[in-house]
Short mmCIF file of C-alpha atoms and ligand atoms in Angstrom, two decimals:
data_model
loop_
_atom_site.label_atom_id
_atom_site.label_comp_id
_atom_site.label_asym_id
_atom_site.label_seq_id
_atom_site.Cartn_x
_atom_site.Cartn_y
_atom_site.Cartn_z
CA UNK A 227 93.26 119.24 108.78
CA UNK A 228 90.31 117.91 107.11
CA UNK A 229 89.40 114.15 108.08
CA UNK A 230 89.99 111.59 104.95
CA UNK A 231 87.59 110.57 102.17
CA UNK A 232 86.99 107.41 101.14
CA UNK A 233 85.67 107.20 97.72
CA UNK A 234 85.01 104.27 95.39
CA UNK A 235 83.69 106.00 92.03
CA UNK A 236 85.65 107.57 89.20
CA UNK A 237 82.63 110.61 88.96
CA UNK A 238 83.31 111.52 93.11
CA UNK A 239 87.09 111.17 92.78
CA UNK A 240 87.30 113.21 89.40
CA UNK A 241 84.89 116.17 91.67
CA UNK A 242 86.76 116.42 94.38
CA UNK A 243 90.12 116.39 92.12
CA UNK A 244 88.67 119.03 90.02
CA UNK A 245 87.63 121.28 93.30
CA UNK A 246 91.47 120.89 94.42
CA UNK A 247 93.00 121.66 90.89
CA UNK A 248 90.48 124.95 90.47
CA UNK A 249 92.00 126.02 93.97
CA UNK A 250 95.60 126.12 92.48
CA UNK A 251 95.98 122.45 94.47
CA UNK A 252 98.91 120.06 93.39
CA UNK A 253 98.11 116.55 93.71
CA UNK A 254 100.09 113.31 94.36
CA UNK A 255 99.19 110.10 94.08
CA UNK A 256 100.02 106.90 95.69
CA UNK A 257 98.93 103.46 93.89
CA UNK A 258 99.07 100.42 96.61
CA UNK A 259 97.15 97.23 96.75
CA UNK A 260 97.06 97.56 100.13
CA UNK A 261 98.38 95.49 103.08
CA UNK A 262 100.18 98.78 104.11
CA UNK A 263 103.07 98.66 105.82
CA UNK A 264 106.13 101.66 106.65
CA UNK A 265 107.47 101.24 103.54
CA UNK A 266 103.92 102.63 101.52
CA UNK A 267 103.82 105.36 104.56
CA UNK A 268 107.56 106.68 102.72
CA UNK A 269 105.70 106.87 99.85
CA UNK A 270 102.76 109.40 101.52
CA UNK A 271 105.01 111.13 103.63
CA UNK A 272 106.94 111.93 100.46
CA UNK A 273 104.31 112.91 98.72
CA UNK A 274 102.62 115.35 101.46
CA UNK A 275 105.44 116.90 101.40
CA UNK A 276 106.06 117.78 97.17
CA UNK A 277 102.10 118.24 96.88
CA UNK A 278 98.99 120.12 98.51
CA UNK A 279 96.51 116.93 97.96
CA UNK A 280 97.56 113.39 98.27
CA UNK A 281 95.50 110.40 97.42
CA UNK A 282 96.24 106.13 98.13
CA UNK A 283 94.51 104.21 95.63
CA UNK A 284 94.17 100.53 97.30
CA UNK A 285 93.13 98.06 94.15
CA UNK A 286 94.22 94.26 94.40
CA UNK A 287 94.70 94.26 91.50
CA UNK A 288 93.46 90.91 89.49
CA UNK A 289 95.01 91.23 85.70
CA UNK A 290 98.51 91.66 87.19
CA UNK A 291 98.30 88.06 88.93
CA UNK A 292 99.91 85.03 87.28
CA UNK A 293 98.93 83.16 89.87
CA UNK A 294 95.22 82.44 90.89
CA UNK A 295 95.69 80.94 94.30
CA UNK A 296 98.20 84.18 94.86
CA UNK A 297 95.30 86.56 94.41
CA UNK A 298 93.02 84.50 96.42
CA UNK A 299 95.59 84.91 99.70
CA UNK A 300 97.11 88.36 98.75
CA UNK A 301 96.04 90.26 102.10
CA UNK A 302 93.32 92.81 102.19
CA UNK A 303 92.98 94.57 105.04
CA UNK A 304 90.99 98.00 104.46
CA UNK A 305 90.40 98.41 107.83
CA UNK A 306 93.87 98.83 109.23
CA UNK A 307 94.57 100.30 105.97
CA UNK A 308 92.17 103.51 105.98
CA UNK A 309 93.38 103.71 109.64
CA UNK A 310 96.80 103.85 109.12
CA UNK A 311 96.18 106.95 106.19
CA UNK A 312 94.23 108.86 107.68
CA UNK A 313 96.80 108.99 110.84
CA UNK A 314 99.40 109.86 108.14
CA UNK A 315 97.39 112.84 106.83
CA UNK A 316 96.20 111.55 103.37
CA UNK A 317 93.25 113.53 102.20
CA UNK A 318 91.27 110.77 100.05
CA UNK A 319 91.51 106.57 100.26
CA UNK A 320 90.29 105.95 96.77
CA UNK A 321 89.29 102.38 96.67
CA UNK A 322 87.68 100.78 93.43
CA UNK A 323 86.33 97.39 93.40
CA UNK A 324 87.08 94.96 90.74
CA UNK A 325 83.71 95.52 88.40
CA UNK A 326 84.12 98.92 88.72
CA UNK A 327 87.82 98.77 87.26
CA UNK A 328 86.97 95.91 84.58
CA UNK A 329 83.24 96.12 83.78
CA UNK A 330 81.63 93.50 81.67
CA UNK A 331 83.25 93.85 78.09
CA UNK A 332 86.84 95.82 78.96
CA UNK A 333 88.96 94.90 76.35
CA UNK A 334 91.97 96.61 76.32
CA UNK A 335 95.87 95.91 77.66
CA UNK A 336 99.06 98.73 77.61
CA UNK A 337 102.20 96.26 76.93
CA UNK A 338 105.42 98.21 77.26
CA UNK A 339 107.77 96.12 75.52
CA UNK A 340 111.78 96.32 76.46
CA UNK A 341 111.79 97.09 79.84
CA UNK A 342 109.29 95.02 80.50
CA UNK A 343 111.11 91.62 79.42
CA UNK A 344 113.33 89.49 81.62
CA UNK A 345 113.67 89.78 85.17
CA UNK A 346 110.28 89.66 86.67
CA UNK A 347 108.44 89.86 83.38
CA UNK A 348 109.91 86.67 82.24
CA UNK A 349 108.96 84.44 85.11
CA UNK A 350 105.22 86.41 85.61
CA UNK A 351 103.79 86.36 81.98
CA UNK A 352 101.10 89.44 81.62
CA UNK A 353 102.18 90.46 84.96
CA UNK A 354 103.65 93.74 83.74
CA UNK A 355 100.81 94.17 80.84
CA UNK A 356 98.53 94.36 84.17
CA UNK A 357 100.96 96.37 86.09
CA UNK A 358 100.81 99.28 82.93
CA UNK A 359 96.94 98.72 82.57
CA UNK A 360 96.46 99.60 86.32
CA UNK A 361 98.70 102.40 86.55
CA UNK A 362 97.13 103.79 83.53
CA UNK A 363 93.68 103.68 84.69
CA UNK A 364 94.82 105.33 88.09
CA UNK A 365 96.47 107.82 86.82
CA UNK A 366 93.74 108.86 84.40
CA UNK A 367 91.46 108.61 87.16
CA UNK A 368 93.15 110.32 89.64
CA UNK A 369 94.53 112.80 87.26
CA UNK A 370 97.39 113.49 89.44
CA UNK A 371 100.40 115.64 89.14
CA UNK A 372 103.13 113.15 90.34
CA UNK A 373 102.89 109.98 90.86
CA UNK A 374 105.03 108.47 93.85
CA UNK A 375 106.31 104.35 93.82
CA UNK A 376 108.95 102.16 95.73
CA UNK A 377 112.15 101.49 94.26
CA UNK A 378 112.48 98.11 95.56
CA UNK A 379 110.09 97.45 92.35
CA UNK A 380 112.86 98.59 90.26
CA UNK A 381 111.39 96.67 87.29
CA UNK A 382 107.87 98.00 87.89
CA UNK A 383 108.92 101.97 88.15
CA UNK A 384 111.03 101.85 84.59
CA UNK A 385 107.96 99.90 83.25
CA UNK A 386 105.99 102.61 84.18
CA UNK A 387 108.15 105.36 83.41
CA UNK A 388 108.48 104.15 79.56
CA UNK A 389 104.68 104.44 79.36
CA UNK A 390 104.25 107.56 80.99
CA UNK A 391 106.85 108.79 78.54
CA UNK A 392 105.47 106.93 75.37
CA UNK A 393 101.74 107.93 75.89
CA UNK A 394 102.30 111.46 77.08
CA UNK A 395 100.41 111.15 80.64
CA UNK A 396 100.77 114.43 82.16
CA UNK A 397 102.45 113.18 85.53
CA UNK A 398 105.68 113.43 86.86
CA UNK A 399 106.82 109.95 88.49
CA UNK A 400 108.87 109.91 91.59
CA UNK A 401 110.57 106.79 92.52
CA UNK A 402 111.35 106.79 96.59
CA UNK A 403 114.25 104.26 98.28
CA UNK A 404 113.66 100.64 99.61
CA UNK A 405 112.53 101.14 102.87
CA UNK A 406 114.69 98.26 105.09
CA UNK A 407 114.20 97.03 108.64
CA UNK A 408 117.06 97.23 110.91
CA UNK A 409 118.56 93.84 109.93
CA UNK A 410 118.50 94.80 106.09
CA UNK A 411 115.36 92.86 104.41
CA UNK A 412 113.28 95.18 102.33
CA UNK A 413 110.29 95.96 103.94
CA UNK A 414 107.05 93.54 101.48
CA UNK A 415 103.76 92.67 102.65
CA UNK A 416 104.87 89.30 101.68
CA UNK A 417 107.29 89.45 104.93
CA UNK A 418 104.19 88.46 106.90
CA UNK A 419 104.02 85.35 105.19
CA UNK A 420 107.36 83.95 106.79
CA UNK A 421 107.83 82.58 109.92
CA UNK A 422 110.43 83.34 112.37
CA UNK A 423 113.41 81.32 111.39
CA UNK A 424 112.27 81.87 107.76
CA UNK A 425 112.05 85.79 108.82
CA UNK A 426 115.89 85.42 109.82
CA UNK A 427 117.07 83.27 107.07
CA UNK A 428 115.58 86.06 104.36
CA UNK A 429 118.03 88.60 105.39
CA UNK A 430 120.39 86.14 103.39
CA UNK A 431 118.93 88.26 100.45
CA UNK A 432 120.20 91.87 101.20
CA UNK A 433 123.42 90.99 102.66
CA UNK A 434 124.51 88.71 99.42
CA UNK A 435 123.18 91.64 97.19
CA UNK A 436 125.19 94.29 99.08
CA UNK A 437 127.93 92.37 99.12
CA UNK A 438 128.05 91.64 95.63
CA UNK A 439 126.91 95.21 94.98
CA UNK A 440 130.22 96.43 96.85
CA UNK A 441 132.09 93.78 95.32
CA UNK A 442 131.28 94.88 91.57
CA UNK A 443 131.41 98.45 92.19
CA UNK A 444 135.42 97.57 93.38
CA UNK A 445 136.32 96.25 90.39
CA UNK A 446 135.13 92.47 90.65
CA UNK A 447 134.13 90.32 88.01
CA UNK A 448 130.60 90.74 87.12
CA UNK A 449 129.69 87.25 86.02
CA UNK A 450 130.65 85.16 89.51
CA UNK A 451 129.68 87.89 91.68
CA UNK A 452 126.40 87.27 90.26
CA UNK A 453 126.98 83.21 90.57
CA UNK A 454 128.23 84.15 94.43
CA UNK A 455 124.78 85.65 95.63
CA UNK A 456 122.67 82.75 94.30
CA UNK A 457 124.92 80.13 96.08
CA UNK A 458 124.57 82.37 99.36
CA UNK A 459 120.79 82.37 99.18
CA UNK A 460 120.59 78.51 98.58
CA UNK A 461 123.15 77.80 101.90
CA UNK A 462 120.79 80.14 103.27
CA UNK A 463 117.76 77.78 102.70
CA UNK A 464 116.09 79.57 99.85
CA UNK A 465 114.73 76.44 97.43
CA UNK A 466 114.70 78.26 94.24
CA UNK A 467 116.81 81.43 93.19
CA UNK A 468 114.71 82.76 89.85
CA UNK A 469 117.45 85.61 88.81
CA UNK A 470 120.45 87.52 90.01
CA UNK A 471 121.54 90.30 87.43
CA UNK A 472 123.05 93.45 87.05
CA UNK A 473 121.11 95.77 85.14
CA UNK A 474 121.85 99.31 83.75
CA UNK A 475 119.52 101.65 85.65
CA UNK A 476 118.17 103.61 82.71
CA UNK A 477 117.12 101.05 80.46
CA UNK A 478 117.59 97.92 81.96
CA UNK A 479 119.96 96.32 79.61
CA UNK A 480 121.60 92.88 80.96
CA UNK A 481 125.32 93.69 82.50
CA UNK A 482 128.00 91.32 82.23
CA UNK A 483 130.93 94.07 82.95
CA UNK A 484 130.11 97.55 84.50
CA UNK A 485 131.17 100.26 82.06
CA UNK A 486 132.85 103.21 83.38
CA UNK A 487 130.11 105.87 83.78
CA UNK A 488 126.80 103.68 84.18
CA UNK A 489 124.68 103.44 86.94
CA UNK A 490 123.41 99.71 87.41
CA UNK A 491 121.03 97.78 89.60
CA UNK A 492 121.38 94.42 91.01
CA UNK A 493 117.86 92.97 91.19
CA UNK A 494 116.60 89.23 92.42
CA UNK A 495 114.09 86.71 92.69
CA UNK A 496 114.44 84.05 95.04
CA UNK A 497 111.67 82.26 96.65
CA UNK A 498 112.21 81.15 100.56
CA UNK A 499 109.46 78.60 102.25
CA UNK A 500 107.06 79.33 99.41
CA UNK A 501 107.48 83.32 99.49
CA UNK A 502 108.70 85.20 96.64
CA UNK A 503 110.97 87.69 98.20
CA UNK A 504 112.34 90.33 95.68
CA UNK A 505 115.37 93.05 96.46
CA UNK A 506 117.65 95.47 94.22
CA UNK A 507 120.70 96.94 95.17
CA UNK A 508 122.21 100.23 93.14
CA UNK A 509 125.91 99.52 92.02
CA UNK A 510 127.31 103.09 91.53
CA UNK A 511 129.36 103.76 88.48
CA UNK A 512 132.72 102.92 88.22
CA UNK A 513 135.27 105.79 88.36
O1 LIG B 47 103.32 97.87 93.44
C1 LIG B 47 102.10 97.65 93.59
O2 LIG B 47 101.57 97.60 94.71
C2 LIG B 47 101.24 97.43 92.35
O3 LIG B 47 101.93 96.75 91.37
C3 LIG B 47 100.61 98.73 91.80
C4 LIG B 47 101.67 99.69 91.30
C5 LIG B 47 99.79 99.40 92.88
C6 LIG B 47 99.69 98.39 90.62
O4 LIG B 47 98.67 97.53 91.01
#
């Protein structure tokens, strides 16, 4: 096994790319902003093994933050982060910086309208119009054959999945499971953030979205299910529940009953000590 590249321009990424594809190579791509953790190592070991070539991109990406001071303490660690993929076998670590992404005078957004509304997009304004921009970008860059992301950004992966569809982007996009530790929270870079007693009140979040999620999918009523989880969080010390729905997996359409036949996702928001912890649940159809 070659050892990994780390590469920084569009020009040496697109070379070695083109090397790969005149070889017959099929190449994946996984888009991070770093902060790695087991959950983003799914995402590479899944791709390794449906393509010959498999590239991280790690971008912090600014145009996708609502939040100035969040961007300022999102974690960048590029250190542990080119250690930890080269262990895992990844053949390049592309890594842009900001000017080279967004040089003086770029001018242009990708909204994706629909899917992007409600849910996170509501309560992050231009979050998801930076979310498709990226993706874009590293996609064209990369010029990658599939395209690999984590469900537990359900949002994010049909956001993407509309524009891949609407522009015509030749790349396949794979969506991989929530990776979970043992007690149930989804695994987030923003885990580090909590303490320990705030590290054992979050599982509140999974267990109140499974339960509802088995609730629903027997036959409950949609509506307080819903009402259920976001009482459970707050007696759980969460100070601010943003959203609790059921969505239709497909197009994310708001749920108030599940019809017979449709797949649906419970997502949430719900901020704990000053950490916005997100989770989704799939509710499978009723019979
Ligand atoms: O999910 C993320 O880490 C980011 O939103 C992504 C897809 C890498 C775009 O910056």
């Amino acid at each position: 096994m070659q050892p990994m590249e780390t590469l920084s321009t569009v020009a040496t990424l697109r070379a070695r790319v083109r090397a790969w594809k005149q070889a017959g190579e099929r190449v994946a791509v996984v888009p991070t902003m770093g902060a790695l953790h087991a959950g983003h190592l799914s995402l590479v070991h899944a791709a390794r093994q449906q393509a010959d070539r498999v590239i991280v991109t790690v971008f912090v990406n600014p145009i996708q933050f609502d939040n100035a001071d969040d961007l300022a303490t999102y974690p960048r660690t590029l250190e542990a982060d080119s250690r930890l993929l080269s262990d895992a076998g990844v053949d390049v670590l592309y890594a842009p910086t900001a000017a080279q992404m967004y040089p003086p005078g770029f001018a242009t957004r990708i909204t994706v309208s629909g899917v992007s509304e409600g849910l996170c997009g509501g309560m992050r304004p231009g979050h998801f119009d930076g979310v498709a921009t990226v993706v874009c970008k590293l996609l064209m860059q990369t010029l990658a054959d599939r395209a690999f992301f984590g469900e537990k950004d359900f949002q994010q992966v049909q956001v993407i999945r509309r524009m891949v569809t609407d522009l015509d982007l030749p790349v396949e996009i794979i969506s991989c499971p929530t990776l979970r530790e043992a007690d149930g929270l989804a695994l987030s870079s923003r885990n580090r953030r909590l303490d320990a007693s705030m590290r054992q009140a979050a599982v509140a979040l999974p267990r109140a979205l499974e339960a509802c999620a088995r609730a629903i999918a027997g036959g409950a009523e949609v509506v307080p299910a819903l009402a259920k989880v976001a009482q459970d969080l707050t007696a759980a010390g969460f100070e601010r529940v943003e959203y609790v729905e059921l969505r239709a997996e497909a197009d994310l359409q708001p749920l108030t009953a599940l019809p017979p036949g449709t797949s649906a996702r419970l997502l949430a928001a719900a901020w704990l000590d000053g950490v916005r912890l997100i989770d989704g649940m799939p509710v499978p159809p009723a019979a």
